[in-house]
XYZ file of N, CA, C and O in Angstrom:
556
model
N 0.894 -1.084 0.005
C -0.012 0.028 0.066
C 0.760 1.317 -0.101
O 1.893 1.136 0.709
N 0.502 2.367 -1.031
C 1.416 3.552 -0.922
C 1.380 4.325 0.361
O 0.282 4.250 1.274
N 2.328 4.883 0.721
C 2.317 5.884 1.904
C 1.535 7.163 1.665
O 1.562 7.823 0.369
N 0.590 7.390 2.364
C -0.153 8.495 2.379
C 0.307 9.703 3.089
O 0.997 9.510 4.251
N 0.424 10.850 2.768
C 0.288 12.134 3.318
C -0.561 13.201 3.278
O -1.225 13.180 2.162
N -0.711 14.051 4.051
C -1.564 14.847 4.100
C -1.436 16.100 2.883
O -0.224 16.343 2.975
N -2.166 16.347 2.522
C -2.187 17.451 1.576
C -2.986 18.710 1.654
O -2.379 19.773 1.486
N -4.352 18.602 2.044
C -5.057 19.726 2.423
C -6.133 19.477 3.359
O -6.604 18.316 3.231
N -6.680 20.400 3.982
C -7.908 20.224 4.624
C -9.106 21.074 4.110
O -8.798 22.317 3.513
N -10.168 20.510 3.528
C -11.092 21.477 2.405
C -12.145 21.895 3.458
O -12.775 21.003 4.270
N -12.749 22.873 3.211
C -13.956 23.581 3.634
C -14.529 24.390 2.656
O -14.114 25.232 1.874
N -15.811 23.695 2.608
C -16.811 24.328 1.410
C -17.446 25.545 2.070
O -17.983 25.502 3.337
N -17.367 26.610 1.490
C -18.095 27.975 1.727
C -19.089 28.276 0.754
O -19.158 27.846 -0.418
N -20.067 29.202 1.083
C -20.896 29.581 0.203
C -20.575 30.656 -0.270
O -20.975 31.143 -1.523
N -19.619 31.466 0.019
C -19.183 32.808 -0.572
C -17.605 32.962 -0.415
O -17.232 33.336 0.617
N -17.215 32.583 -1.546
C -15.371 32.641 -1.453
C -14.942 33.894 -1.052
O -14.201 34.236 -0.117
N -15.385 35.043 -2.008
C -14.988 36.232 -1.803
C -15.288 36.737 -0.351
O -14.571 37.897 0.080
N -16.205 36.408 0.528
C -16.633 37.153 1.517
C -15.900 36.206 2.952
O -15.334 36.955 3.566
N -15.274 34.980 2.675
C -14.795 34.325 3.473
C -13.364 34.293 3.448
O -12.484 34.187 4.349
N -12.827 34.351 2.220
C -11.171 34.464 2.091
C -10.645 35.567 2.918
O -9.578 35.161 3.559
N -11.051 36.773 2.897
C -10.341 37.710 3.905
C -10.230 37.262 5.276
O -9.224 37.721 5.760
N -11.294 36.593 5.863
C -10.790 36.243 7.215
C -9.761 35.224 7.397
O -8.890 35.663 8.129
N -9.337 34.227 6.563
C -8.351 33.358 6.503
C -7.305 34.068 6.097
O -5.950 33.917 6.621
N -7.172 34.975 5.142
C -6.008 35.687 4.771
C -5.761 36.862 5.629
O -4.429 36.861 6.164
N -6.719 37.727 6.023
C -6.220 38.946 7.038
C -6.337 38.895 8.223
O -5.536 39.383 9.008
N -7.553 37.955 8.850
C -7.677 37.969 10.410
C -6.571 36.730 10.833
O -5.619 36.815 11.600
N -6.622 35.628 10.138
C -5.591 34.472 10.629
C -4.425 34.869 9.946
O -3.232 33.929 10.463
N -4.289 35.398 8.832
C -2.799 35.836 8.350
C -2.212 34.566 7.495
O -1.081 34.530 7.512
N -3.096 33.791 6.970
C -2.888 32.842 6.345
C -2.362 33.219 4.767
O -3.442 33.629 4.082
N -1.224 32.954 4.115
C -0.977 33.410 2.883
C -1.594 32.541 1.738
O -1.814 31.195 1.979
N -2.381 33.218 0.711
C -3.040 32.669 -0.512
C -1.798 32.097 -1.296
O -1.156 32.729 -1.792
N -1.889 30.617 -1.326
C -0.854 29.999 -2.319
C -1.474 30.051 -3.853
O -0.705 30.116 -4.580
N -2.572 29.898 -3.831
C -3.250 29.662 -5.341
C -4.884 30.054 -5.433
O -5.340 29.743 -4.266
N -5.123 30.450 -6.250
C -6.674 30.625 -6.801
C -6.786 29.915 -8.078
O -6.245 30.280 -9.071
N -8.123 29.289 -8.254
C -8.384 28.461 -9.555
C -9.957 28.256 -9.478
O -10.390 27.976 -8.636
N -10.290 27.903 -10.926
C -11.651 27.396 -10.944
C -11.512 25.896 -11.517
O -10.493 25.815 -12.495
N -12.021 24.861 -11.213
C -12.476 23.685 -11.751
C -13.487 23.500 -12.286
O -14.699 23.589 -11.513
N -13.950 22.892 -13.536
C -15.409 22.323 -13.986
C -15.141 21.078 -14.836
O -14.048 20.851 -15.018
N -16.281 21.021 -15.709
C -16.131 19.783 -16.518
C -16.619 18.481 -16.032
O -16.877 18.418 -14.975
N -16.789 17.626 -16.921
C -17.231 16.306 -16.469
C -16.548 15.393 -15.488
O -16.982 14.999 -14.912
N -15.259 15.409 -15.619
C -14.219 14.781 -14.755
C -14.514 15.364 -13.229
O -14.349 14.405 -12.610
N -14.568 16.531 -13.151
C -14.605 17.081 -11.852
C -15.973 16.934 -11.390
O -16.010 16.374 -10.183
N -17.204 16.977 -12.124
C -18.378 16.675 -11.640
C -18.699 15.403 -11.043
O -19.277 14.989 -10.119
N -18.023 14.483 -12.008
C -18.125 12.855 -11.785
C -17.373 12.864 -10.384
O -17.646 11.973 -9.589
N -16.032 13.281 -10.540
C -15.222 13.167 -9.247
C -15.680 13.370 -7.870
O -15.673 12.990 -6.806
N -16.529 14.597 -7.849
C -17.257 15.198 -6.601
C -18.473 14.595 -6.376
O -18.898 14.974 -5.408
N -19.149 13.936 -7.483
C -20.475 13.331 -7.201
C -21.531 14.217 -7.147
O -22.387 14.195 -6.444
N -21.291 15.683 -7.773
C -22.227 16.696 -7.911
C -22.593 16.988 -9.484
O -21.562 17.506 -10.268
N -23.557 16.505 -10.011
C -24.030 16.993 -11.565
C -23.742 18.406 -11.898
O -24.231 19.175 -10.950
N -22.827 18.637 -12.995
C -22.693 20.054 -13.415
C -21.905 20.915 -12.587
O -21.752 22.052 -12.524
N -21.068 20.189 -11.666
C -20.167 21.180 -10.570
C -19.179 21.825 -11.334
O -18.385 21.565 -12.043
N -19.085 23.238 -10.603
C -17.852 23.930 -10.835
C -17.436 24.370 -9.299
O -18.166 24.637 -8.586
N -16.052 24.257 -8.949
C -15.539 24.759 -8.009
C -14.633 25.794 -8.034
O -13.970 25.873 -8.949
N -14.869 26.730 -7.289
C -13.906 28.059 -7.168
C -13.049 27.855 -5.993
O -13.676 27.605 -5.072
N -11.759 27.780 -6.149
C -10.802 27.475 -5.072
C -9.835 28.371 -4.707
O -9.523 29.234 -5.361
N -9.496 28.399 -3.284
C -8.428 29.205 -2.821
C -7.583 28.246 -2.091
O -8.175 27.794 -1.084
N -6.431 28.117 -2.107
C -5.325 27.495 -1.119
C -4.829 28.163 -0.347
O -3.963 29.325 -1.068
N -4.611 28.101 0.942
C -3.755 28.945 1.827
C -2.741 28.050 2.578
O -2.916 27.097 2.904
N -1.626 28.659 2.924
C -0.588 28.186 3.729
C -0.623 28.288 4.804
O -0.612 29.484 5.581
N -0.805 27.144 5.773
C -1.071 26.988 7.202
C 0.197 26.462 7.782
O 0.120 25.511 8.854
N 1.317 26.692 7.148
C 2.802 26.406 7.868
C 2.852 25.068 7.776
O 2.944 24.190 8.685
N 2.918 24.297 6.578
C 3.113 22.937 6.313
C 1.856 22.371 6.088
O 2.069 21.007 5.752
N 0.460 22.693 6.433
C -0.689 22.255 6.023
C -1.237 23.492 5.082
O -1.150 24.294 5.180
N -2.152 22.576 3.947
C -2.943 23.703 3.341
C -4.227 23.568 3.561
O -4.749 22.595 3.907
N -4.756 24.812 3.509
C -6.276 24.825 3.721
C -6.932 25.367 2.556
O -6.442 26.232 1.857
N -7.744 24.430 2.151
C -8.387 24.510 0.822
C -9.900 25.179 0.882
O -10.770 24.587 1.579
N -10.247 26.397 0.604
C -11.604 27.099 0.680
C -12.180 26.912 -0.797
O -11.403 27.159 -1.716
N -13.528 26.247 -0.873
C -13.963 26.161 -2.283
C -15.327 26.392 -2.073
O -16.085 26.049 -1.319
N -15.780 27.129 -3.204
C -17.095 27.583 -3.346
C -17.796 26.722 -4.533
O -17.290 26.765 -5.521
N -18.732 25.902 -4.320
C -19.444 25.060 -5.113
C -20.658 25.706 -6.245
O -21.183 26.700 -5.473
N -20.524 25.589 -7.442
C -21.833 26.048 -8.187
C -22.274 24.743 -9.064
O -21.429 24.305 -9.646
N -23.498 24.213 -8.834
C -24.543 24.856 -7.680
C -24.065 24.215 -6.256
O -23.517 23.511 -5.745
N -24.823 25.258 -5.405
C -24.490 24.974 -3.940
C -25.563 24.399 -3.396
O -26.641 23.753 -3.999
N -25.158 23.847 -2.104
C -26.430 23.053 -1.475
C -26.904 23.600 -0.261
O -26.416 24.593 0.013
N -27.772 22.871 0.472
C -28.048 23.252 1.887
C -26.978 23.474 2.824
O -25.941 22.314 2.746
N -26.706 24.314 3.658
C -25.603 24.340 4.669
C -25.793 23.035 5.664
O -26.788 22.750 6.032
N -24.762 22.804 6.361
C -24.561 21.660 7.141
C -23.704 22.067 8.138
O -23.007 21.075 8.785
N -23.703 23.083 8.501
C -22.564 23.479 9.574
C -22.942 22.955 10.993
O -23.789 23.340 11.504
N -22.147 22.385 11.641
C -22.369 21.793 12.862
C -22.312 22.998 13.919
O -21.587 23.877 13.892
N -23.313 23.041 14.984
C -23.351 23.861 15.754
C -22.437 23.798 17.085
O -21.952 24.945 17.647
N -21.852 22.719 17.406
C -20.924 22.227 18.285
C -20.270 21.092 17.857
O -20.334 20.345 17.217
N -18.913 21.091 18.548
C -17.641 20.351 18.147
C -18.125 18.761 18.537
O -17.543 17.841 18.022
N -19.077 18.511 19.364
C -19.444 17.252 19.818
C -20.704 16.418 18.853
O -20.873 15.323 19.312
N -21.017 17.222 18.039
C -22.320 16.549 16.936
C -21.244 15.701 15.905
O -20.246 16.069 15.535
N -21.976 14.722 15.579
C -21.529 13.447 14.694
C -21.347 14.188 13.456
O -22.341 14.955 12.946
N -19.909 14.175 12.737
C -19.879 14.819 11.598
C -19.222 16.147 11.401
O -18.687 16.762 10.683
N -19.141 16.829 13.201
C -18.803 17.953 13.208
C -17.290 18.001 12.457
O -16.666 16.928 12.959
N -16.656 19.122 12.232
C -15.285 19.032 11.691
C -14.932 20.512 12.384
O -15.525 21.439 12.471
N -13.361 20.522 12.395
C -12.871 21.820 12.564
C -11.336 21.900 12.128
O -10.682 20.738 12.134
N -10.771 22.946 11.724
C -9.325 23.052 11.564
C -8.522 23.467 12.692
O -8.983 24.349 13.460
N -7.439 22.864 13.033
C -6.572 23.291 14.327
C -5.423 23.969 13.717
O -4.688 23.424 12.779
N -5.178 25.260 14.082
C -3.897 25.836 14.014
C -3.242 26.112 15.258
O -3.702 26.401 16.368
N -1.934 26.167 15.312
C -1.093 26.322 16.438
C -0.363 27.625 16.363
O -0.065 28.204 15.256
N -0.243 28.374 17.535
C 0.271 29.728 17.847
C 1.294 29.436 18.962
O 1.009 28.561 19.864
N 2.348 30.399 18.969
C 3.358 30.254 19.950
C 2.694 31.151 21.171
O 2.983 30.710 22.566
N 1.735 32.166 21.017
C 1.208 32.637 22.235
C -0.199 33.074 22.138
O -0.466 33.866 21.367
N -1.094 32.037 22.679
C -2.516 32.140 22.410
C -3.130 33.448 22.980
O -3.987 33.759 22.413
N -2.772 33.830 24.069
C -3.290 35.055 24.659
C -2.911 36.262 23.910
O -3.975 37.140 23.524
N -1.844 36.302 23.228
C -1.464 37.486 22.338
C -2.297 37.129 21.206
O -2.999 38.200 20.469
N -2.624 36.060 20.536
C -3.477 35.845 19.295
C -4.676 36.365 19.824
O -5.467 37.109 18.861
N -5.361 35.833 20.616
C -6.723 36.298 21.110
C -6.819 37.827 21.507
O -7.992 38.475 20.788
N -5.927 38.283 22.031
C -6.043 40.106 22.241
C -6.049 40.614 20.876
O -6.713 41.833 20.735
N -5.504 39.888 20.013
C -5.123 40.517 18.536
C -6.474 40.385 17.570
O -6.511 40.862 16.575
N -7.526 39.432 17.965
C -8.518 39.319 17.266
C -9.492 40.452 17.325
O -9.829 41.265 18.126
N -10.005 40.859 15.939
C -10.885 41.953 15.755
C -12.232 41.526 16.589
O -12.526 40.322 17.014
N -12.932 42.712 17.351
C -14.099 42.371 17.964
C -15.069 41.464 17.390
O -15.864 40.933 17.999
N -15.226 41.614 16.033
C -16.218 40.979 15.234
C -16.289 39.266 15.320
O -16.960 38.641 14.894
N -15.266 38.912 15.548
C -14.983 37.652 15.412
C -15.407 36.854 16.545
O -15.391 37.066 17.774
N -16.314 35.852 16.128
C -16.914 35.211 17.164
C -16.179 33.860 17.914
O -15.445 33.158 16.995
N -15.962 34.120 19.222
C -14.979 32.809 19.964
C -16.119 32.333 20.708
O -17.263 32.790 21.220
N -15.829 30.844 20.932
C -16.614 30.331 21.885
C -16.574 30.256 23.340
O -17.325 30.236 24.313
N -15.113 30.843 23.718
C -14.909 31.425 25.019
C -13.531 32.126 25.013
O -13.293 31.952 23.882
N -13.108 32.774 26.011
C -11.640 32.915 26.126
C -10.805 31.855 26.113
O -11.334 30.612 26.291
N -9.450 32.145 25.825
C -8.794 30.794 25.772
C -8.915 30.172 27.183
O -8.815 30.774 28.177
N -8.866 28.744 26.880
C -8.749 27.875 28.007
C -7.638 26.909 28.040
O -7.170 26.426 26.979
N -7.120 26.576 29.342
C -5.949 25.645 29.600
C -6.812 24.372 29.896
O -7.112 24.366 31.043
N -6.571 23.279 29.077
C -7.309 21.925 29.648
C -6.181 21.100 30.374
O -5.199 21.765 30.680
N -6.697 20.234 31.114
C -6.023 19.530 32.146
C -4.675 18.742 31.482
O -3.846 18.358 31.949
N -4.880 18.747 29.907
C -3.743 18.044 29.378
C -2.587 19.200 29.094
O -1.539 18.680 28.953
N -2.768 20.293 29.688
C -1.828 21.146 29.535
C -1.730 22.466 28.303
O -1.083 23.377 28.227
N -2.726 21.898 27.527
C -2.803 22.823 26.031
C -3.682 23.767 26.486
O -4.805 23.669 26.975
N -3.385 25.013 25.859
C -4.477 26.155 25.958
C -5.134 25.967 24.454
O -4.411 26.107 23.521
N -6.321 26.327 24.553
C -7.289 26.285 23.398
C -8.202 27.313 23.310
O -8.622 28.099 24.270
N -8.532 27.604 22.016
C -9.534 28.894 21.649
C -10.425 28.314 20.354
O -9.757 28.057 19.460
N -11.654 28.087 20.758
C -12.439 27.981 19.320
C -12.834 29.244 18.797
O -13.630 30.157 19.523
N -12.949 29.656 17.693
C -13.538 30.544 16.780
C -14.241 30.158 15.813
O -14.294 29.149 15.222
N -15.223 30.897 15.318
C -15.880 30.539 13.948
C -15.456 31.579 12.818
O -15.130 32.674 12.942
N -15.395 31.026 11.460
C -15.137 31.865 10.658
C -16.491 32.560 10.248
O -17.523 32.321 10.770
N -16.352 33.584 9.173
C -17.833 34.057 8.761
C -18.998 33.199 8.444
O -20.247 33.730 8.580
N -18.672 31.856 8.027
C -19.795 31.316 7.834
C -20.072 30.041 8.744
O -20.942 29.253 8.602
N -19.465 30.118 10.200
C -19.932 29.589 11.023
C -18.890 28.311 11.475
O -19.156 27.462 12.247
N -17.913 28.281 10.310
C -17.042 26.820 10.452
C -16.092 27.152 11.629
O -15.773 28.325 11.892
N -15.852 26.099 12.417
C -15.192 25.802 13.628
C -13.813 26.123 13.434
O -13.038 24.885 12.591
N -12.811 26.726 14.042
C -11.128 26.812 13.790
C -10.666 26.677 15.294
O -11.437 27.548 16.150
N -9.910 26.084 15.520
C -9.421 25.775 16.884
C -7.991 26.523 16.718
O -7.295 26.191 15.896
N -7.495 27.266 17.887
C -6.275 27.840 17.864
C -5.606 27.107 19.074
O -6.442 27.535 20.075
N -4.539 26.834 19.014
C -4.021 26.199 20.278
C -2.551 26.602 20.523
O -1.809 26.786 19.505
N -2.383 26.485 21.689
C -0.889 26.599 22.042
C -0.502 25.261 22.832
O -1.079 25.384 24.096
N 0.435 24.539 22.440
C 0.410 23.174 23.267
C 1.481 23.280 23.984
O 2.464 23.993 23.982
């Protein structure tokens, strides 16, 4: 069996132009690439008839975050909390979680102030403009 390695974490968004500035400007992730993919092979590959995907790839320090807006779009399925079956989140590490938290714009929704868990990790969960969960941690 071939060796697998992570390539990206994908997040489907309803409005790429509205969501991308959050990841680029608020979280400070550089944009690596932007592109659109369509055609029969893409639609068959993703299992969505007539699909077109508009993509932005961002560099998260060794991991790639892929934001994708689909046409046609579908009903939203954002999980309200992390303990729901099927819930997902992206985890990003920082050297100083308190400084990161203090630097967040007031409009960014967080689930709480930074918390230090019994494992010793400090965590902060926030939401992007579409409600997707992002964990920022200081291990």
